Short mmCIF file of C-alpha atoms in Angstrom, two decimals:
data_model
loop_
_atom_site.label_atom_id
_atom_site.label_comp_id
_atom_site.label_asym_id
_atom_site.label_seq_id
_atom_site.Cartn_x
_atom_site.Cartn_y
_atom_site.Cartn_z
CA MET A 15 22.90 -29.26 162.08
CA TYR A 16 22.22 -28.92 165.76
CA GLN A 17 19.04 -27.97 167.60
CA VAL A 18 19.59 -24.77 169.49
CA GLY A 19 16.83 -25.56 172.02
CA ASN A 20 16.90 -23.52 175.20
CA LEU A 21 20.52 -22.44 174.79
CA VAL A 22 19.81 -18.95 173.43
CA LYS A 23 17.31 -18.23 176.17
CA GLU A 24 19.73 -19.43 178.85
CA LEU A 25 22.54 -17.33 177.38
CA SER A 26 20.51 -14.17 177.04
CA ASP A 27 19.27 -14.57 180.61
CA LYS A 28 22.90 -14.90 181.68
CA HIS A 29 24.43 -12.10 179.58
CA GLY A 30 21.42 -9.78 179.36
CA HIS A 31 19.10 -8.77 176.53
CA ALA A 32 20.85 -5.54 175.53
CA ARG A 33 22.65 -5.16 172.20
CA GLU A 34 26.07 -5.30 173.87
CA SER A 35 25.30 -8.87 174.90
CA LEU A 36 25.24 -9.95 171.27
CA MET A 37 28.92 -10.87 170.94
CA PRO A 38 29.14 -12.86 174.21
CA ILE A 39 25.97 -14.77 173.25
CA LEU A 40 27.16 -15.58 169.73
CA GLN A 41 30.60 -16.52 171.08
CA ALA A 42 29.05 -18.87 173.64
CA ILE A 43 26.95 -20.61 170.95
CA VAL A 44 30.08 -21.09 168.83
CA GLN A 45 31.99 -22.41 171.85
CA LYS A 46 29.33 -25.09 172.25
CA HIS A 47 28.38 -25.89 168.66
CA ASN A 48 31.35 -24.54 166.61
CA TYR A 49 29.21 -22.49 164.24
CA LEU A 50 25.97 -20.51 164.02
CA THR A 51 22.89 -21.87 162.29
CA ASP A 52 20.25 -19.62 160.77
CA GLU A 53 17.87 -20.90 163.41
CA ALA A 54 20.25 -19.91 166.21
CA MET A 55 20.73 -16.41 164.78
CA VAL A 56 16.96 -15.88 164.37
CA GLU A 57 16.48 -17.03 167.95
CA VAL A 58 19.15 -14.59 169.19
CA ALA A 59 17.46 -11.78 167.24
CA ARG A 60 14.16 -12.60 168.91
CA GLU A 61 15.67 -12.68 172.41
CA LEU A 62 17.50 -9.35 171.94
CA ASP A 63 14.59 -7.81 170.03
CA ILE A 64 16.71 -6.79 167.04
CA SER A 65 16.44 -7.74 163.39
CA ALA A 66 17.89 -11.06 162.28
CA ALA A 67 19.81 -9.14 159.63
CA GLU A 68 21.62 -7.24 162.41
CA VAL A 69 22.63 -10.52 164.01
CA TYR A 70 23.78 -12.02 160.72
CA GLY A 71 25.53 -8.78 159.77
CA THR A 72 27.49 -8.83 163.01
CA ALA A 73 28.23 -12.55 163.00
CA SER A 74 29.43 -12.60 159.40
CA PHE A 75 31.89 -9.77 160.11
CA TYR A 76 33.96 -11.92 162.49
CA THR A 77 35.98 -14.84 161.17
CA PHE A 78 35.62 -16.81 164.43
CA LEU A 79 31.81 -16.57 164.32
CA ASP A 80 31.26 -19.08 161.55
CA THR A 81 27.92 -19.20 159.81
CA GLN A 82 28.87 -22.34 157.85
CA VAL A 83 29.00 -25.87 159.25
CA LYS A 84 32.21 -26.48 161.17
CA GLY A 85 33.58 -29.63 162.75
CA LYS A 86 33.95 -30.34 166.45
CA TYR A 87 37.62 -29.41 166.19
CA VAL A 88 38.42 -26.36 164.10
CA ILE A 89 42.07 -26.32 163.05
CA ARG A 90 43.27 -22.84 162.15
CA VAL A 91 46.70 -22.71 160.55
CA CYS A 92 48.46 -19.36 160.72
CA LYS A 93 49.45 -18.22 157.22
CA THR A 94 51.01 -14.85 158.03
CA ILE A 95 54.58 -14.15 157.06
CA THR A 96 56.70 -15.83 159.77
CA CYS A 97 54.61 -19.02 159.88
CA SER A 98 54.60 -18.95 156.11
CA MET A 99 58.42 -18.67 156.07
CA LYS A 100 58.86 -21.40 158.66
CA GLY A 101 56.96 -24.20 156.97
CA LYS A 102 53.23 -23.54 157.18
CA SER A 103 52.67 -25.30 153.84
CA ASP A 104 54.22 -28.55 155.10
CA ILE A 105 51.97 -28.42 158.17
CA ILE A 106 48.90 -27.94 156.00
CA GLN A 107 49.93 -30.77 153.69
CA SER A 108 50.35 -33.14 156.65
CA ILE A 109 46.94 -32.27 158.04
CA GLU A 110 45.29 -32.50 154.61
CA GLU A 111 46.74 -35.95 154.01
CA MET A 112 45.81 -37.15 157.44
CA LEU A 113 42.21 -35.95 157.41
CA ASN A 114 41.73 -36.35 153.66
CA ILE A 115 40.31 -32.84 153.32
CA LYS A 116 41.53 -29.60 151.78
CA VAL A 117 41.82 -26.17 153.40
CA GLY A 118 38.30 -24.81 153.87
CA GLU A 119 36.70 -28.25 154.18
CA THR A 120 35.19 -30.28 157.01
CA THR A 121 35.54 -34.05 157.43
CA PRO A 122 32.35 -36.00 156.53
CA ASP A 123 31.97 -37.07 160.17
CA ASN A 124 32.01 -33.38 161.21
CA GLN A 125 34.95 -33.95 163.53
CA PHE A 126 37.53 -31.65 161.94
CA SER A 127 37.55 -28.45 159.90
CA LEU A 128 40.76 -27.10 158.40
CA ILE A 129 41.14 -23.40 157.70
CA GLU A 130 43.88 -20.84 157.31
CA THR A 131 43.93 -17.79 159.54
CA ASN A 132 45.87 -14.55 159.93
CA CYS A 133 48.55 -13.93 162.57
CA ILE A 134 47.69 -15.62 165.88
CA GLY A 135 50.60 -14.10 167.81
CA TRP A 136 53.10 -16.97 167.97
CA CYS A 137 55.62 -15.74 165.37
CA HIS A 138 58.58 -16.51 167.69
CA LYS A 139 57.44 -20.14 167.80
CA ALA A 140 56.36 -20.54 164.18
CA PRO A 141 54.73 -22.41 162.58
CA ALA A 142 51.69 -22.33 164.82
CA ILE A 143 48.09 -23.47 164.74
CA LEU A 144 45.00 -23.17 166.91
CA ILE A 145 42.74 -26.16 167.52
CA ASN A 146 39.59 -24.52 168.84
CA ASP A 147 41.05 -22.26 171.57
CA LEU A 148 44.36 -24.03 172.12
CA PRO A 149 47.61 -22.96 170.45
CA PHE A 150 50.21 -25.50 169.26
CA THR A 151 53.58 -24.09 168.30
CA GLU A 152 57.01 -24.87 166.81
CA LEU A 153 55.33 -27.51 164.70
CA THR A 154 56.86 -30.04 162.36
CA PRO A 155 54.88 -32.39 160.12
CA GLU A 156 55.64 -35.20 162.61
CA LYS A 157 54.56 -33.16 165.61
CA VAL A 158 51.29 -32.03 164.05
CA THR A 159 50.50 -35.62 163.01
CA GLU A 160 50.84 -36.73 166.63
CA ILE A 161 48.62 -33.88 167.82
CA ILE A 162 45.86 -34.64 165.33
CA LYS A 163 46.11 -38.33 166.22
CA ASP A 164 45.44 -37.45 169.86
CA TYR A 165 42.40 -35.43 168.84
CA MET A 166 41.10 -38.30 166.70
CA GLN A 167 41.08 -40.52 169.76
CA LYS A 168 39.21 -38.01 171.91
CA MET B 13 70.81 12.40 167.04
CA GLU B 14 70.79 10.62 170.38
CA ASN B 15 71.87 7.03 170.25
CA LYS B 16 71.66 4.94 173.37
CA GLY B 17 72.87 1.61 172.04
CA LEU B 18 71.21 -1.68 172.86
CA ASN B 19 70.41 -2.09 176.54
CA LYS B 20 68.20 -4.71 178.12
CA VAL B 21 65.77 -3.44 180.73
CA ASP B 22 63.54 -5.21 183.25
CA LEU B 23 60.58 -2.99 184.00
CA ILE B 24 57.49 -4.60 182.53
CA PHE B 25 58.10 -8.05 184.00
CA GLU B 26 59.80 -6.77 187.17
CA LYS B 27 58.34 -8.32 190.30
CA ILE B 28 56.56 -5.74 192.41
CA ASP B 29 54.27 -5.63 195.40
CA ASN B 30 51.08 -4.80 193.56
CA HIS B 31 49.25 -3.84 196.73
CA GLU B 32 51.94 -1.36 197.71
CA VAL B 33 52.11 0.31 194.28
CA LEU B 34 48.33 0.61 194.07
CA ALA B 35 48.06 2.02 197.58
CA LYS B 36 50.66 4.60 196.54
CA GLY B 37 48.77 5.39 193.32
CA PHE B 38 45.43 5.74 195.04
CA LYS B 39 46.93 8.21 197.55
CA MET B 40 47.90 10.50 194.68
CA SER B 41 45.30 12.97 193.37
CA LYS B 42 44.12 12.53 189.80
CA ASP B 43 46.06 15.62 188.76
CA GLU B 44 49.21 14.29 190.40
CA ILE B 45 48.91 11.00 188.51
CA ILE B 46 48.32 12.77 185.18
CA GLN B 47 51.22 15.16 185.82
CA GLU B 48 53.54 12.27 186.62
CA ILE B 49 52.60 10.49 183.38
CA LEU B 50 52.97 13.74 181.40
CA ASN B 51 56.42 14.28 182.95
CA SER B 52 57.45 10.76 181.97
CA GLY B 53 56.82 11.50 178.30
CA LEU B 54 55.17 8.08 177.95
CA LYS B 55 53.74 7.46 174.52
CA GLY B 56 51.26 4.69 173.72
CA ARG B 57 52.92 1.30 173.30
CA GLY B 58 50.38 -0.11 170.85
CA GLY B 59 52.10 1.54 167.91
CA ALA B 60 50.39 4.88 167.32
CA GLY B 61 52.38 6.57 170.08
CA PHE B 62 49.87 9.14 171.34
CA PRO B 63 51.08 10.73 174.61
CA THR B 64 49.37 8.76 177.39
CA GLY B 65 49.29 11.67 179.83
CA MET B 66 47.42 13.81 177.28
CA LYS B 67 44.90 11.07 176.66
CA TRP B 68 44.25 10.75 180.39
CA LYS B 69 44.08 14.53 180.80
CA PHE B 70 41.48 14.94 178.04
CA THR B 71 39.37 12.08 179.41
CA SER B 72 39.62 13.45 182.92
CA GLU B 73 38.43 16.86 181.70
CA ALA B 74 35.40 15.40 179.90
CA LYS B 75 32.25 15.97 181.92
CA SER B 76 30.30 12.77 182.44
CA PRO B 77 29.23 10.75 185.47
CA GLU B 78 30.15 7.61 183.55
CA LYS B 79 33.57 7.03 182.00
CA TYR B 80 35.57 4.01 180.93
CA ILE B 81 39.13 2.82 180.85
CA VAL B 82 39.54 0.26 178.08
CA CYS B 83 42.57 -1.97 177.78
CA ASN B 84 43.29 -2.80 174.16
CA ALA B 85 44.43 -6.43 174.20
CA ASP B 86 43.41 -7.05 170.59
CA GLU B 87 47.02 -7.60 169.63
CA GLY B 88 46.68 -8.48 165.95
CA GLU B 89 49.60 -6.81 164.22
CA PRO B 90 51.61 -9.49 162.45
CA GLY B 91 54.78 -10.07 164.44
CA THR B 92 53.63 -8.83 167.81
CA PHE B 93 52.96 -11.16 170.69
CA LYS B 94 54.22 -9.17 173.67
CA ASP B 95 50.77 -8.29 175.05
CA ARG B 96 49.95 -11.99 175.29
CA GLU B 97 53.13 -12.57 177.26
CA ILE B 98 52.45 -9.56 179.51
CA LEU B 99 48.90 -10.75 180.26
CA ASP B 100 50.16 -14.27 180.81
CA ARG B 101 52.95 -13.29 183.19
CA VAL B 102 51.90 -10.05 184.92
CA SER B 103 48.16 -9.57 184.49
CA ASN B 104 48.05 -8.07 188.00
CA LYS B 105 50.08 -5.14 186.66
CA VAL B 106 47.70 -4.71 183.72
CA HIS B 107 44.72 -4.64 186.07
CA GLY B 108 46.63 -2.33 188.41
CA GLY B 109 47.48 0.06 185.58
CA MET B 110 43.81 0.17 184.64
CA ALA B 111 42.80 1.03 188.21
CA ILE B 112 45.36 3.86 188.34
CA ALA B 113 44.21 5.14 184.95
CA GLY B 114 40.64 4.86 186.24
CA LYS B 115 41.53 7.05 189.19
CA ALA B 116 43.21 9.61 186.91
CA ILE B 117 40.32 9.95 184.48
CA GLY B 118 37.45 9.32 186.90
CA ALA B 119 36.33 5.91 185.63
CA LYS B 120 34.91 3.23 187.90
CA LYS B 121 34.72 0.67 185.14
CA GLY B 122 37.39 -0.98 183.06
CA ILE B 123 37.01 -3.27 180.09
CA VAL B 124 39.76 -5.51 178.71
CA TYR B 125 39.13 -6.38 175.06
CA LEU B 126 41.07 -9.60 174.53
CA ARG B 127 41.50 -11.00 171.05
CA GLY B 128 39.69 -14.29 170.46
CA GLU B 129 42.99 -15.97 169.52
CA TYR B 130 44.07 -15.59 173.18
CA ARG B 131 40.90 -17.08 174.68
CA TYR B 132 42.92 -19.95 176.16
CA LEU B 133 44.34 -17.42 178.66
CA LEU B 134 40.90 -16.54 180.00
CA PRO B 135 40.45 -19.14 182.80
CA LYS B 136 43.75 -18.08 184.38
CA LEU B 137 43.00 -14.39 183.89
CA MET B 138 39.60 -14.78 185.58
CA ILE B 139 41.24 -16.22 188.70
CA GLU B 140 43.80 -13.43 188.75
CA LEU B 141 41.11 -10.80 188.17
CA ASP B 142 39.11 -12.19 191.07
CA SER B 143 42.03 -11.81 193.49
CA PHE B 144 42.70 -8.33 192.06
CA HIS B 145 39.10 -7.28 192.78
CA LYS B 146 39.44 -8.61 196.33
CA MET B 147 42.68 -6.71 196.83
CA ILE B 148 41.41 -3.31 195.73
CA LYS B 149 38.28 -3.84 197.80
CA LYS B 150 40.60 -4.29 200.78
CA ILE B 151 42.35 -1.02 199.94
CA GLY B 152 38.86 0.47 199.87
CA TYR B 153 38.84 1.50 196.23
CA ASP B 154 35.76 1.15 194.02
CA PHE B 155 36.75 -0.15 190.60
CA GLU B 156 35.67 -3.09 188.50
CA ILE B 157 37.12 -4.75 185.41
CA GLU B 158 35.26 -6.85 182.85
CA TYR B 159 36.73 -8.97 180.03
CA ARG B 160 35.26 -8.93 176.54
CA LEU B 161 36.49 -11.13 173.73
CA GLY B 162 37.16 -10.46 170.10
CA SER B 163 36.35 -12.99 167.40
CA GLY B 164 39.16 -12.84 164.89
CA ALA B 165 39.10 -9.38 163.36
CA TYR B 166 42.36 -7.42 163.07
CA ILE B 167 40.46 -4.17 162.57
CA CYS B 168 39.05 -4.37 166.10
CA GLY B 169 42.46 -3.24 167.36
CA GLU B 170 41.49 0.16 165.94
CA GLU B 171 40.02 1.95 168.94
CA SER B 172 36.61 2.94 167.59
CA ALA B 173 36.11 -0.42 165.86
CA LEU B 174 36.91 -2.02 169.22
CA PHE B 175 34.15 0.05 170.86
CA GLU B 176 31.69 -0.99 168.15
CA SER B 177 32.59 -4.61 168.80
CA ILE B 178 32.05 -4.26 172.56
CA GLU B 179 28.66 -2.72 171.76
CA GLY B 180 27.73 -5.84 169.80
CA LYS B 181 28.20 -4.50 166.29
CA ARG B 182 30.37 -5.08 163.25
CA GLY B 183 33.88 -3.83 164.00
CA GLU B 184 33.75 -0.87 161.65
CA PRO B 185 35.74 2.22 162.66
CA ARG B 186 33.84 5.42 163.40
CA ASN B 187 34.46 8.87 162.01
CA LYS B 188 36.66 11.08 164.18
CA PRO B 189 36.01 13.49 165.80
CA PRO B 190 34.50 12.90 168.26
CA TYR B 191 37.56 11.24 169.78
CA PRO B 192 37.22 8.50 172.40
CA THR B 193 38.20 10.92 175.18
CA VAL B 194 34.86 12.65 174.47
CA SER B 195 32.74 9.82 173.12
CA GLY B 196 34.14 6.30 173.35
CA VAL B 197 32.54 3.04 174.35
CA TYR B 198 28.75 3.36 174.86
CA GLY B 199 29.21 7.01 173.82
CA LYS B 200 30.96 7.83 177.12
CA PRO B 201 34.37 9.48 177.60
CA THR B 202 36.92 6.69 177.33
CA SER B 203 40.64 6.32 177.63
CA ILE B 204 41.76 3.36 175.58
CA ASN B 205 45.30 2.18 176.22
CA ASN B 206 47.46 -0.69 175.10
CA VAL B 207 48.28 -3.49 177.57
CA GLU B 208 51.95 -2.49 177.82
CA THR B 209 51.12 1.22 178.18
CA LEU B 210 49.04 0.49 181.28
CA VAL B 211 51.80 -1.59 182.84
CA THR B 212 54.38 1.07 182.03
CA ALA B 213 52.17 3.73 183.61
CA MET B 214 51.94 1.65 186.76
CA MET B 215 55.72 1.29 186.86
CA ILE B 216 56.06 5.06 186.44
CA VAL B 217 53.90 5.49 189.54
CA GLN B 218 56.19 3.03 191.31
CA HIS B 219 59.57 4.43 190.23
CA GLY B 220 58.66 8.04 189.40
CA ALA B 221 58.85 9.87 186.09
CA LYS B 222 62.34 11.11 186.97
CA ASN B 223 63.74 7.60 186.89
CA PHE B 224 61.78 6.65 183.79
CA ILE B 225 63.17 9.50 181.67
CA GLN B 226 66.69 8.32 182.38
CA TYR B 227 65.93 5.71 179.76
CA GLY B 228 65.38 6.34 176.06
CA THR B 229 65.61 9.54 174.05
CA LYS B 230 63.83 12.90 174.00
CA ASP B 231 61.18 11.66 171.57
CA SER B 232 61.03 8.08 172.82
CA ARG B 233 61.23 7.89 176.58
CA GLY B 234 61.77 4.72 178.51
CA SER B 235 61.95 1.15 177.38
CA LYS B 236 59.69 -1.09 175.39
CA VAL B 237 58.94 -4.74 174.92
CA PHE B 238 59.96 -5.99 171.49
CA SER B 239 58.57 -9.06 169.76
CA VAL B 240 61.43 -10.52 167.74
CA SER B 241 60.79 -13.07 165.00
CA GLY B 242 61.78 -14.16 161.52
CA ASP B 243 65.34 -15.07 160.58
CA THR B 244 66.93 -14.82 163.99
CA PRO B 245 68.66 -17.39 166.19
CA THR B 246 66.93 -15.88 169.24
CA PRO B 247 63.25 -15.21 168.57
CA GLY B 248 61.18 -14.09 171.53
CA ILE B 249 60.27 -11.18 173.77
CA PHE B 250 62.86 -8.66 174.88
CA GLU B 251 62.51 -5.43 176.81
CA LEU B 252 64.98 -2.89 175.43
CA GLU B 253 65.75 0.75 176.01
CA LEU B 254 64.42 2.95 173.22
CA GLY B 255 66.85 4.83 171.01
CA MET B 256 68.97 2.09 169.44
CA THR B 257 69.65 1.91 165.74
CA VAL B 258 68.41 -0.92 163.55
CA GLN B 259 72.09 -1.86 163.09
CA GLN B 260 72.57 -2.33 166.83
CA PHE B 261 69.39 -4.37 166.92
CA VAL B 262 70.55 -6.53 164.02
CA ASN B 263 73.97 -7.02 165.64
CA GLU B 264 72.18 -8.55 168.62
CA PHE B 265 69.38 -10.48 166.93
CA GLY B 266 70.41 -11.02 163.31
CA ASP B 267 71.70 -14.28 161.88
CA GLY B 268 74.65 -12.61 160.17
CA ASP B 269 72.84 -12.35 156.85
CA THR B 270 70.01 -9.91 157.62
CA LYS B 271 68.92 -8.02 154.52
CA ALA B 272 65.87 -6.21 155.90
CA VAL B 273 63.98 -5.60 159.11
CA GLN B 274 60.27 -4.96 159.09
CA VAL B 275 59.69 -2.61 162.01
CA GLY B 276 56.12 -2.30 163.30
CA GLY B 277 54.51 -5.23 161.53
CA ALA B 278 52.53 -5.29 158.31
CA SER B 279 51.46 -1.70 158.92
CA GLY B 280 55.04 -0.65 159.70
CA PHE B 281 58.18 0.10 157.70
CA CYS B 282 60.73 -2.05 155.96
CA VAL B 283 64.32 -0.98 156.65
CA PRO B 284 66.90 -2.31 154.17
CA ARG B 285 70.48 -3.16 155.11
CA LYS B 286 71.94 0.05 153.70
CA LYS B 287 69.80 2.10 156.11
CA PHE B 288 70.38 0.03 159.27
CA ALA B 289 73.02 2.35 160.70
CA GLU B 290 71.13 5.59 160.20
CA THR B 291 67.69 4.43 161.37
CA ILE B 292 66.68 4.83 164.99
CA ILE B 293 63.98 2.55 166.40
CA GLY B 294 61.59 4.99 168.03
CA PHE B 295 59.35 7.92 167.26
CA GLU B 296 62.22 9.93 165.78
CA GLY B 297 62.92 7.16 163.28
CA VAL B 298 60.77 4.11 162.70
CA PRO B 299 58.04 3.76 165.33
CA THR B 300 56.91 0.31 166.41
CA GLY B 301 54.33 -1.34 168.59
CA GLY B 302 57.06 -3.89 169.18
CA SER B 303 56.95 -6.05 166.07
CA MET B 304 60.46 -6.69 164.70
CA LYS B 305 60.77 -9.17 161.85
CA LEU B 306 64.14 -10.03 160.42
CA PHE B 307 64.57 -11.28 156.87
CA ASN B 308 67.80 -12.77 155.56
CA SER B 309 69.01 -12.83 151.99
CA SER B 310 67.28 -16.15 151.25
CA ARG B 311 63.88 -14.45 151.50
CA SER B 312 61.98 -12.93 148.61
CA MET B 313 60.72 -9.47 149.53
CA TYR B 314 58.02 -9.97 146.89
CA ASN B 315 56.67 -12.85 148.99
CA VAL B 316 56.81 -10.69 152.11
CA LEU B 317 54.92 -7.85 150.42
CA HIS B 318 52.43 -10.24 148.86
CA ASN B 319 51.75 -11.83 152.25
CA TYR B 320 51.15 -8.42 153.84
CA LEU B 321 48.85 -7.29 151.04
CA GLU B 322 46.81 -10.48 151.28
CA PHE B 323 46.57 -9.84 155.00
CA PHE B 324 45.26 -6.30 154.52
CA THR B 325 42.88 -7.31 151.74
CA GLU B 326 41.31 -9.86 154.07
CA GLU B 327 41.33 -7.70 157.18
CA SER B 328 40.06 -4.45 155.64
CA CYS B 329 36.58 -3.94 157.10
CA GLY B 330 35.33 -2.92 153.65
CA GLN B 331 33.58 0.16 154.89
CA CYS B 332 35.51 2.82 152.96
CA THR B 333 36.39 2.57 149.30
CA PRO B 334 40.04 3.74 149.42
CA CYS B 335 40.96 0.85 151.73
CA ARG B 336 38.61 -1.85 150.41
CA VAL B 337 39.45 -1.33 146.74
CA GLY B 338 42.93 0.04 147.37
CA CYS B 339 44.16 -3.11 149.12
CA GLN B 340 42.75 -5.31 146.36
CA GLN B 341 44.32 -3.23 143.62
CA LEU B 342 47.75 -3.10 145.29
CA LEU B 343 47.67 -6.88 145.59
CA LYS B 344 46.49 -7.45 142.01
CA GLY B 345 48.94 -4.82 140.82
CA VAL B 346 52.10 -6.41 142.24
CA GLU B 347 50.94 -9.81 140.97
CA LYS B 348 50.55 -8.38 137.46
CA VAL B 349 53.98 -6.75 137.54
CA LYS B 350 55.55 -9.97 138.79
CA LYS B 351 53.91 -12.01 136.03
CA GLY B 352 54.94 -9.45 133.44
CA GLU B 353 51.33 -8.60 132.64
CA ALA B 354 51.98 -4.98 133.57
CA LYS B 355 55.05 -2.87 132.91
CA SER B 356 57.39 -2.15 135.81
CA THR B 357 56.39 1.53 135.57
CA TYR B 358 52.95 0.41 136.79
CA LEU B 359 54.57 0.31 140.24
CA ASN B 360 54.68 4.11 140.13
CA GLU B 361 50.90 4.17 139.71
CA LEU B 362 50.56 1.81 142.65
CA MET B 363 52.81 4.06 144.76
CA LYS B 364 50.41 6.92 144.01
CA LEU B 365 47.49 4.74 145.02
CA ALA B 366 49.24 3.99 148.33
CA ASP B 367 49.62 7.76 148.87
CA THR B 368 45.94 8.28 148.13
CA MET B 369 45.00 5.62 150.66
CA LYS B 370 47.10 7.39 153.28
CA ILE B 371 45.05 10.55 152.80
CA ALA B 372 41.63 9.15 151.99
CA ALA B 373 41.18 6.00 154.09
CA LYS B 374 38.94 6.35 157.09
CA CYS B 375 41.13 4.72 159.73
CA GLY B 376 44.65 3.71 160.60
CA LEU B 377 44.44 0.39 158.76
CA GLY B 378 43.93 1.84 155.29
CA GLN B 379 46.21 4.79 156.06
CA SER B 380 49.14 2.58 156.96
CA VAL B 381 48.99 0.00 154.17
CA GLY B 382 51.23 2.35 152.20
CA ASN B 383 53.98 2.17 154.86
CA ALA B 384 54.93 -1.40 154.09
CA PHE B 385 54.07 -1.09 150.42
CA LYS B 386 56.18 1.98 149.74
CA SER B 387 59.12 0.95 151.87
CA ILE B 388 59.32 -2.54 150.38
CA VAL B 389 58.72 -1.50 146.76
CA GLY B 390 60.95 1.55 147.22
CA ASN B 391 63.88 -0.44 148.58
CA PHE B 392 63.49 -3.75 146.78
CA LYS B 393 62.06 -2.79 143.41
CA GLU B 394 64.11 -5.37 141.50
CA GLU B 395 62.74 -8.19 143.70
CA ILE B 396 59.18 -7.08 143.01
CA ILE B 397 59.68 -6.89 139.23
CA TYR B 398 61.91 -9.92 138.51
#
């Protein structure tokens, strides 16, 4: 759990207090803290003068606006057809073994979360994953192991 | 039937002097721009294929001091990745196309809705947008573009869901009418166009409709960027003239063992080998937003269908019953048939359900689930059952 502090106020001053600022504000919180806490969503509701249910309703609609604890690095493995055909399962297995977590879980030190996601637009270079915003493509179990190793040392 | 064969074209990524093309566009009256686009026969490149000139005409005729041009960069259809490449390589042409569209419809504001999966492009796009703003200021034209990001929802590629998302709400499609040309984002008249459509429109201003209609067929003018993936030795992005057959496409991109091509992504159509020669890729045959997936004979079409149905079940916004429940039941249904828990004739019931969804679902997502379902089950029944 993180303390949201002044962040929501700073963000709503930057993006504005109108309803259309909701997505940019929620996205900025997720960029910084990887997921939305209840506290953060209540705070956003207060700043924008809308009900907390509206904020939660919007946030929970979007898969990238997580309302559950997520690690510092969120690994999203594409599971749509081409990635699935080109070895997505091997990639997942490598990551699972390396981090000792299953799909949907977060490491105990809150460094990594592993999830599956729908088409991320790299079918010509399948299999592909996103780690936070960055795409990694044409993966092999060896290649993905190296990538995760780099992230572990960050 | 016209058949143009397979011809590579270089229009979308062609190097141009952006300043010169824009200066030319801004000198044209709004009616001249709209007429030129109407003459070109350009149809939307996102997949739905609505005539772009008509969309601009309707928005231009709407009476409002405030209008918007929205660029739909929420490219989520499985198998398409051309808009990412276009934004990465020629964003100046996307921004330019928006400014020309803005002139045609009377909008001073543009919004690009970029899918969250492409956020990594944003820093570069911001720099390019900044120099674009400086350039049009120099030309003396008042127009501003803003970027808004999606957050991982396929449905936000549906135009009215996209507007809802920009407005800070759940991405649930609206009832139509009113259409966006009357009431779009923030309730204002809006023309919403795909990334590639805007670039193509700009190139039509540059080269003229007369040159553009030399390419393609009567129903599918010009060329189009195709996203090629699956069982192919040459996956990637290719700009091709419209009007080729699936056979000609497979001759170029297949691995020698192609058994089916899924044209238009999960919401598109599956073309089996026996229909390659007779099927034209375009609005007279199988339309596509560019997604072309090849499957060879080692692939199980049951797995393909199952993957698509899982996709739709997860991405359905859940607002209307035909789509929410329909997707779930199609998925459960094929699983039951595969496991032998339901008779193979149960597939006929599921085909009827797919038809019902086409009529009763609120938006394009639910309406098009049946495309893949019916064309895969219809052509590969034995693979679904056994």
